Short mmCIF file of C-alpha atoms in Angstrom, two decimals:
data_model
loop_
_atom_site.label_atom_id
_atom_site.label_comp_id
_atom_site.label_asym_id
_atom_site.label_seq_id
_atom_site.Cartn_x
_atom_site.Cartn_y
_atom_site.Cartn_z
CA UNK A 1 36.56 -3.02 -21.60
CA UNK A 2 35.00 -5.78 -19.75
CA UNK A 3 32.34 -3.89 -16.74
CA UNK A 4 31.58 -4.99 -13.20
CA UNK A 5 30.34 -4.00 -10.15
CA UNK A 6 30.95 -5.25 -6.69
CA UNK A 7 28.49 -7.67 -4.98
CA UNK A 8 26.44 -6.67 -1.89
CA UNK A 9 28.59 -6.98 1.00
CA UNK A 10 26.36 -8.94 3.19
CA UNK A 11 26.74 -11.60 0.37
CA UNK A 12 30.65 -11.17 0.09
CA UNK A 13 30.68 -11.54 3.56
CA UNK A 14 28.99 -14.95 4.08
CA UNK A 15 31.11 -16.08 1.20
CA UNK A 16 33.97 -15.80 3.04
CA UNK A 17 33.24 -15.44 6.99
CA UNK A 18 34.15 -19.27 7.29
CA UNK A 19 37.43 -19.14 5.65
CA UNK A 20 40.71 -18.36 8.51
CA UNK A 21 42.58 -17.18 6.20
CA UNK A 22 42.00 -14.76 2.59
CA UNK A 23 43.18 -12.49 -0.07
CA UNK A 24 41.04 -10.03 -1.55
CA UNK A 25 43.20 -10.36 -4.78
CA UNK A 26 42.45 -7.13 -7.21
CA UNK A 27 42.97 -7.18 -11.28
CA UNK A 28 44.48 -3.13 -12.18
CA UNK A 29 42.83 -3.40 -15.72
CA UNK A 30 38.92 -3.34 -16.90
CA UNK A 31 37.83 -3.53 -13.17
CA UNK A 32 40.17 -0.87 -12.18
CA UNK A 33 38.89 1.52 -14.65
CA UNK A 34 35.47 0.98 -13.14
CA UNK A 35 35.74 1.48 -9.40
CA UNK A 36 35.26 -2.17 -9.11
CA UNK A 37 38.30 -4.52 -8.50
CA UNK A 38 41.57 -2.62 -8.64
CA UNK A 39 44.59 -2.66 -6.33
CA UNK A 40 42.49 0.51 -4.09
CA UNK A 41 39.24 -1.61 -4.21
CA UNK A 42 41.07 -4.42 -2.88
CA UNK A 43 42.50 -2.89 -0.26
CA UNK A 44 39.10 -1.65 0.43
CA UNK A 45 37.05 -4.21 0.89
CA UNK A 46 39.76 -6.30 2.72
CA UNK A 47 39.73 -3.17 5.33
CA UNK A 48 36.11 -3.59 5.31
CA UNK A 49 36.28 -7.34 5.87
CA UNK A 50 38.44 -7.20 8.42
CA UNK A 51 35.91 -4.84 10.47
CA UNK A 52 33.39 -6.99 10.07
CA UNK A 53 35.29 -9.87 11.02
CA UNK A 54 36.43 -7.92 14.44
CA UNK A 55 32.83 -7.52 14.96
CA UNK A 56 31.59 -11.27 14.58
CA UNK A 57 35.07 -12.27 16.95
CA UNK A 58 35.72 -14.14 13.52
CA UNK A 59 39.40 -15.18 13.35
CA UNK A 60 40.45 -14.48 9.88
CA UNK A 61 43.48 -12.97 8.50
CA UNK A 62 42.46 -11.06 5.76
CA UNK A 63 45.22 -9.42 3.42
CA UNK A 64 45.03 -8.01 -0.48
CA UNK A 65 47.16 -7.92 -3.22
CA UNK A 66 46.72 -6.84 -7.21
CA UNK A 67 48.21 -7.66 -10.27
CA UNK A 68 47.86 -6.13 -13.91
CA UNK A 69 45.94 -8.66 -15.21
CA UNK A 70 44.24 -11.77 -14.48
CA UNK A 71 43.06 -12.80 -17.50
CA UNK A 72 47.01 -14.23 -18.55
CA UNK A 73 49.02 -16.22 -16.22
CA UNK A 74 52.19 -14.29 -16.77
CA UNK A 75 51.06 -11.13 -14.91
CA UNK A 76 49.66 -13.60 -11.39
CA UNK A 77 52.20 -16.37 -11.98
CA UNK A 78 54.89 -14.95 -10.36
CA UNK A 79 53.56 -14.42 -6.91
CA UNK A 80 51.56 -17.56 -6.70
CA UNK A 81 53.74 -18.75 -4.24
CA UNK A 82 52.16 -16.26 -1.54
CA UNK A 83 48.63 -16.42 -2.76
CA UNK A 84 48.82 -20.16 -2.46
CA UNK A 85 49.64 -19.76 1.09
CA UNK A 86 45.77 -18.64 1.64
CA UNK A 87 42.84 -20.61 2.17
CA UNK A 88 40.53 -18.45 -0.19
CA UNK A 89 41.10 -16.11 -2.67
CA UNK A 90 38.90 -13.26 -3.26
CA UNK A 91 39.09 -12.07 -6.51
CA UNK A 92 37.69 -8.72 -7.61
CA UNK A 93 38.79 -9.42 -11.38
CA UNK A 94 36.25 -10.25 -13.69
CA UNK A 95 34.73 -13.58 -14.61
CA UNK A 96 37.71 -14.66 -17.06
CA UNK A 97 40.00 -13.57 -13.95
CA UNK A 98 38.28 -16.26 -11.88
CA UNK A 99 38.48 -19.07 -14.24
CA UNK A 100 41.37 -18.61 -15.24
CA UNK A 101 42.97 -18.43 -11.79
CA UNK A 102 41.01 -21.16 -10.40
CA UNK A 103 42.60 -23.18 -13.34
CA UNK A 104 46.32 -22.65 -12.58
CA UNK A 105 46.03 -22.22 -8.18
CA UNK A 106 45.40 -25.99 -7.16
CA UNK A 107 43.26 -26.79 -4.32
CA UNK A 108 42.59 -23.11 -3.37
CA UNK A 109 38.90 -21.67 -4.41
CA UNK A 110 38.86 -18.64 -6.12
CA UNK A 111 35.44 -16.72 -5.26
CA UNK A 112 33.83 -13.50 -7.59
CA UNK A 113 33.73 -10.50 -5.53
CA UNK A 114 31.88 -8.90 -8.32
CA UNK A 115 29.46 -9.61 -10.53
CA UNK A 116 30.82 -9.26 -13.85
CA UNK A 117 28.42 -7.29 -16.63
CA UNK A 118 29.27 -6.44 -19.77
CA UNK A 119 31.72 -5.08 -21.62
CA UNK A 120 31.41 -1.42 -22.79
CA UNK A 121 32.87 1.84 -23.92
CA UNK A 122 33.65 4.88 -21.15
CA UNK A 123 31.77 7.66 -22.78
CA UNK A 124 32.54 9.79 -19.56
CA UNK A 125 34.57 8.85 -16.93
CA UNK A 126 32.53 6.67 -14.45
CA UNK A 127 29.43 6.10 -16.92
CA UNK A 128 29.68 3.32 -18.57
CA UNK A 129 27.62 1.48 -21.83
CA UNK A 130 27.39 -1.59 -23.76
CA UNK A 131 27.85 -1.30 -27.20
CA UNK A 132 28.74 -4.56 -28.53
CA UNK A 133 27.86 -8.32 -27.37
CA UNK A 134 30.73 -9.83 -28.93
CA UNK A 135 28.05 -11.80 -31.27
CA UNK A 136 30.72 -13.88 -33.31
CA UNK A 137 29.11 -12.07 -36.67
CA UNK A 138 29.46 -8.37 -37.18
CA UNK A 139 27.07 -6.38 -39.11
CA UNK A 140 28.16 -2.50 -38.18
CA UNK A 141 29.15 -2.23 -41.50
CA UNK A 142 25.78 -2.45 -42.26
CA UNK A 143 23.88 -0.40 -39.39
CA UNK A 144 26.47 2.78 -39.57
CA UNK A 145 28.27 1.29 -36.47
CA UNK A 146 25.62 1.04 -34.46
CA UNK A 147 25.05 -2.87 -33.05
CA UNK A 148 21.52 -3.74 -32.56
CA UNK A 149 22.55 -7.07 -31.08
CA UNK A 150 23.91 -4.70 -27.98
CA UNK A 151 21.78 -1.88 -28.12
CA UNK A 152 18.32 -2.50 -29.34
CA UNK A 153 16.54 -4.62 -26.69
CA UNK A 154 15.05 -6.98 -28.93
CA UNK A 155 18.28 -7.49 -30.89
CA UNK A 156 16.50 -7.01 -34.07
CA UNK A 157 17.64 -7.32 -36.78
CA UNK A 158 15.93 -5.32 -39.63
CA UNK A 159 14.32 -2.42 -38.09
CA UNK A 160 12.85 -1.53 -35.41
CA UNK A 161 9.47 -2.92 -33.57
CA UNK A 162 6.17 -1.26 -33.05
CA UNK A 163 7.48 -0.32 -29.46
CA UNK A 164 9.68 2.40 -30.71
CA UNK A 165 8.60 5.89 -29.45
CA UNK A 166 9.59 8.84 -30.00
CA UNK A 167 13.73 7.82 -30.79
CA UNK A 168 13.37 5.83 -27.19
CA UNK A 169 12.62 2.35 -26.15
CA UNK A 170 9.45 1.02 -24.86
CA UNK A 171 11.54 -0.71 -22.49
CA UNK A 172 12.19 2.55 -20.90
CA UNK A 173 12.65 6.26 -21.83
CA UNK A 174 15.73 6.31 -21.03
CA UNK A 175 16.97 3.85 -23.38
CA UNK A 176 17.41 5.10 -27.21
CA UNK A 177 15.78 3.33 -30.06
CA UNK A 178 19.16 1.81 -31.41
CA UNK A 179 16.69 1.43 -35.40
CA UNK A 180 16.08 5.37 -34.92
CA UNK A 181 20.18 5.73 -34.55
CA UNK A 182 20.62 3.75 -36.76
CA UNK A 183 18.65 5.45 -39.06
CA UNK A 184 19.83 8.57 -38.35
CA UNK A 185 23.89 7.54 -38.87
CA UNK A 186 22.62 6.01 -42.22
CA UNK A 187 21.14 9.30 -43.11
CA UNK A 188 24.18 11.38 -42.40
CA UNK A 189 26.34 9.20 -43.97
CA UNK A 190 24.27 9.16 -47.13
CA UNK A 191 23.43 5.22 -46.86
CA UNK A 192 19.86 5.35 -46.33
CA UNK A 193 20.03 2.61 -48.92
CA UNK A 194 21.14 -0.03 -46.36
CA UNK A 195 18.06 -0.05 -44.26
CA UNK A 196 16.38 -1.83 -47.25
CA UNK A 197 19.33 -4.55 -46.78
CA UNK A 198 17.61 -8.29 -45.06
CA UNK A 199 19.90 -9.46 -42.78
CA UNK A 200 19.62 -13.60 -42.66
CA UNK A 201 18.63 -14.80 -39.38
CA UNK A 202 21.32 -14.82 -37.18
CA UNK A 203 23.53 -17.69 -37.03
CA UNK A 204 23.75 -17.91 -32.86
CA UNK A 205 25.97 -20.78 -32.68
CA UNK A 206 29.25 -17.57 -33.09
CA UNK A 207 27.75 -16.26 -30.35
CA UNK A 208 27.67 -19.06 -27.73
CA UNK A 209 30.61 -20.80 -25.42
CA UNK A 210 32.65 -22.32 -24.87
CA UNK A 211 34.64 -20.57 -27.46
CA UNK A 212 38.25 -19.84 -27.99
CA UNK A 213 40.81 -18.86 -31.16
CA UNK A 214 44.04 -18.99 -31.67
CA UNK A 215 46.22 -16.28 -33.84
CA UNK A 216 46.97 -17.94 -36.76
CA UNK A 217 50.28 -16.17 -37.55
CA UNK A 218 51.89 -17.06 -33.95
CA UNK A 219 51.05 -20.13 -34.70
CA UNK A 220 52.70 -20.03 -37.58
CA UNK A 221 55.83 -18.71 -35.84
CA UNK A 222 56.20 -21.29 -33.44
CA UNK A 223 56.60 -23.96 -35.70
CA UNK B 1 33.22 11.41 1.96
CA UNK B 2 29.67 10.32 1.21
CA UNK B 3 31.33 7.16 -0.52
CA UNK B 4 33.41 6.56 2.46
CA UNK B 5 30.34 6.76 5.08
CA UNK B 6 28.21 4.59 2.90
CA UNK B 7 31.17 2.12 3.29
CA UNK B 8 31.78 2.22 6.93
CA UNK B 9 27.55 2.07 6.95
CA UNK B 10 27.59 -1.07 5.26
CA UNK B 11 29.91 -2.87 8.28
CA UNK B 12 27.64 -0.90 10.77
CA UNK B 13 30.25 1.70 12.11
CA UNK B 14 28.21 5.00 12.31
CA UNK B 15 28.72 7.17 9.59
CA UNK B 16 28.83 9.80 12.12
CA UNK B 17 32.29 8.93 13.36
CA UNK B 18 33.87 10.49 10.44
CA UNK B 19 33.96 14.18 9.25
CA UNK B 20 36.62 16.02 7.21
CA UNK B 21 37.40 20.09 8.12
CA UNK B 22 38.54 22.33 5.94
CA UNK B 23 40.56 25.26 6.81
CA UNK B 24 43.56 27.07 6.76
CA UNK B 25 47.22 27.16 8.78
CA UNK B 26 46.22 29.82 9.96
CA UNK B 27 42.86 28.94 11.55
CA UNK B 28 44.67 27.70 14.48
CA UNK B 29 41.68 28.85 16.99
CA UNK B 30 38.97 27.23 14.56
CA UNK B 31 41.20 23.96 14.42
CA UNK B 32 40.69 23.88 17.98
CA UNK B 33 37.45 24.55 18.57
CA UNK B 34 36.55 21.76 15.97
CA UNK B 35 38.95 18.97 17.57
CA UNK B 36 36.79 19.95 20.93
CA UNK B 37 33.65 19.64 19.45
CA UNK B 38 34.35 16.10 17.39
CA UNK B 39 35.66 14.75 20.74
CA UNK B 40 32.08 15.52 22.31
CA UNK B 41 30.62 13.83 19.55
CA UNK B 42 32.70 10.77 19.52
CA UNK B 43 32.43 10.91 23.22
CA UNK B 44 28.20 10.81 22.99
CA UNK B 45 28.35 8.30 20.15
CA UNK B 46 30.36 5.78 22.82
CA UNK B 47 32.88 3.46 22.01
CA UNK B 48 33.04 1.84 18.32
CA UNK B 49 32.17 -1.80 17.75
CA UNK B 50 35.06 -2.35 16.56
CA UNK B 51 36.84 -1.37 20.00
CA UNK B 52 34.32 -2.94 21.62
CA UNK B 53 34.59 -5.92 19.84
CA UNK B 54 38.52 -6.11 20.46
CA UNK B 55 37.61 -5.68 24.26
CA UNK B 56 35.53 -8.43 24.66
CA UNK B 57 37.90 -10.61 22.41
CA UNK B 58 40.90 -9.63 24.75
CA UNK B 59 38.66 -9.91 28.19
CA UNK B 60 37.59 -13.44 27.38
CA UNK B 61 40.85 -14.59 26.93
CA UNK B 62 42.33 -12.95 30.05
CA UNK B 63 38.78 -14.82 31.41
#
């Protein structure tokens, strides 16, 4: 799922202290799942806001609302016609939820209430880790399913560097030497043979935007 | 309830204006005595901003 956490609320705040009147508009998906933007968030910071606002002697009306998703315009286009009666939205969705809302509202901004990070896998509820950078070219048939585009700090490709210590990272101790899990999934799976494998340098141009697909068999379908 | 007084922290309402009790029904005497002694407290803290805020708001446009 796609991770974020919540910007500092001083600089939430002077985003939208100069605005009369706002939704705090939450996405009950990715964000949800991480404490970050759901409907309760929200309602949260638009309690919050409000306070704040009573304390300048700021006149804004400050409401909030949530929908499923905001990353497809059939879960928000139904109620536009109420969020289009505000003079900012504040959107606790994720970076594709802003776009993609700023693309369909009109002459409305649409502001990030959270800084969007990556996305990851919930090992444990409330922990969350990034296991894949959504390269464009995946090799985790080749690395026992472990990406060292994502995980190994360098993104290297063939093995690990001299920095490797002890299974961790010399970034930090805390980090795990994704070559020394790598190695060790190749072991138990009996593959050992695959760290002699040369991976080509990496063709980065998959891994850069703009990009977009389409599904070729709806495609198909609709003509 | 550490969460929630971080939060009302970060829009500079004391974090000392909220507590949560637990006890029984039947703790009626202990319900009481707590209610008494939060009221002192909120009554030493002084008035939130947020009242006071509203108070000024409303004075100055009675003013």
């Amino acid at each position: 799922m796609i991770t974020g956490e919540q910007k500092p609320f001083e600089e939430i705040w002077n985003m939208v202290k100069d605005f009369k009147k706002v939704l705090v508009f939450g996405c009950n998906t990715c964000v949800a799942i991480c404490h970050a933007g759901g409907s309760k968030e929200a309602e949260i910071l638009a309690s919050l806001l409000r306070m704040r606002a009573a304390q300048e002697g700021a006149a804004i009306e400050i409401n909030h609302a949530a929908v499923e998703r905001h990353c497809e315009p059939e879960f928000f286009q139904p109620g536009m016609d109420n969020v289009r009666t505000y003079d900012l939205i504040l959107s606790t969705a994720c970076g594709v939820g802003v776009n993609l809302l700023s693309e369909h509202i009109g002459d409305i901004p649409v502001f990030p209430a959270i800084n969007t990070e990556f996305f990851g896998a919930v090992p444990r509820s409330g922990e969350f880790t990034e296991l894949c950078a959504g390269c464009g070219n995946c090799i985790l048939h080749l690395t026992g399913g472990i990406c060292p585009i994502a995980r190994c700090s360098k993104s290297l490709l063939n093995g690990p560097c001299g920095g490797t210590n002890n299974g961790s990272c010399e970034v930090s101790p805390d980090i795990k030497c994704a070559w020394v899990q790598i190695y060790d999934r190749l072991k138990q799976l009996n593959r050992l043979d695959l760290m002699n494998e040369i991976v080509d340098a990496k063709d980065w141009s998959k891994a850069q935007g703009p990009r977009n697909f389409k599904v070729k068999l709806l495609e198909e379908i609709k003509k | 309830m550490e969460h929630v007084k971080g939060l009302l922290a970060k829009v500079g309402i004391d974090p000392e204006r909220l507590e949560m009790f637990n006890l029984s029904a039947a703790m009626g005497p202990r319900w009481a005595e707590m209610c008494n002694e939060f009221t002192e407290k909120i009554r030493g803290l002084g008035p939130s901003p947020i009242w006071l805020a509203t108070y000024r708001l409303k004075r100055n446009i009675k003013e």
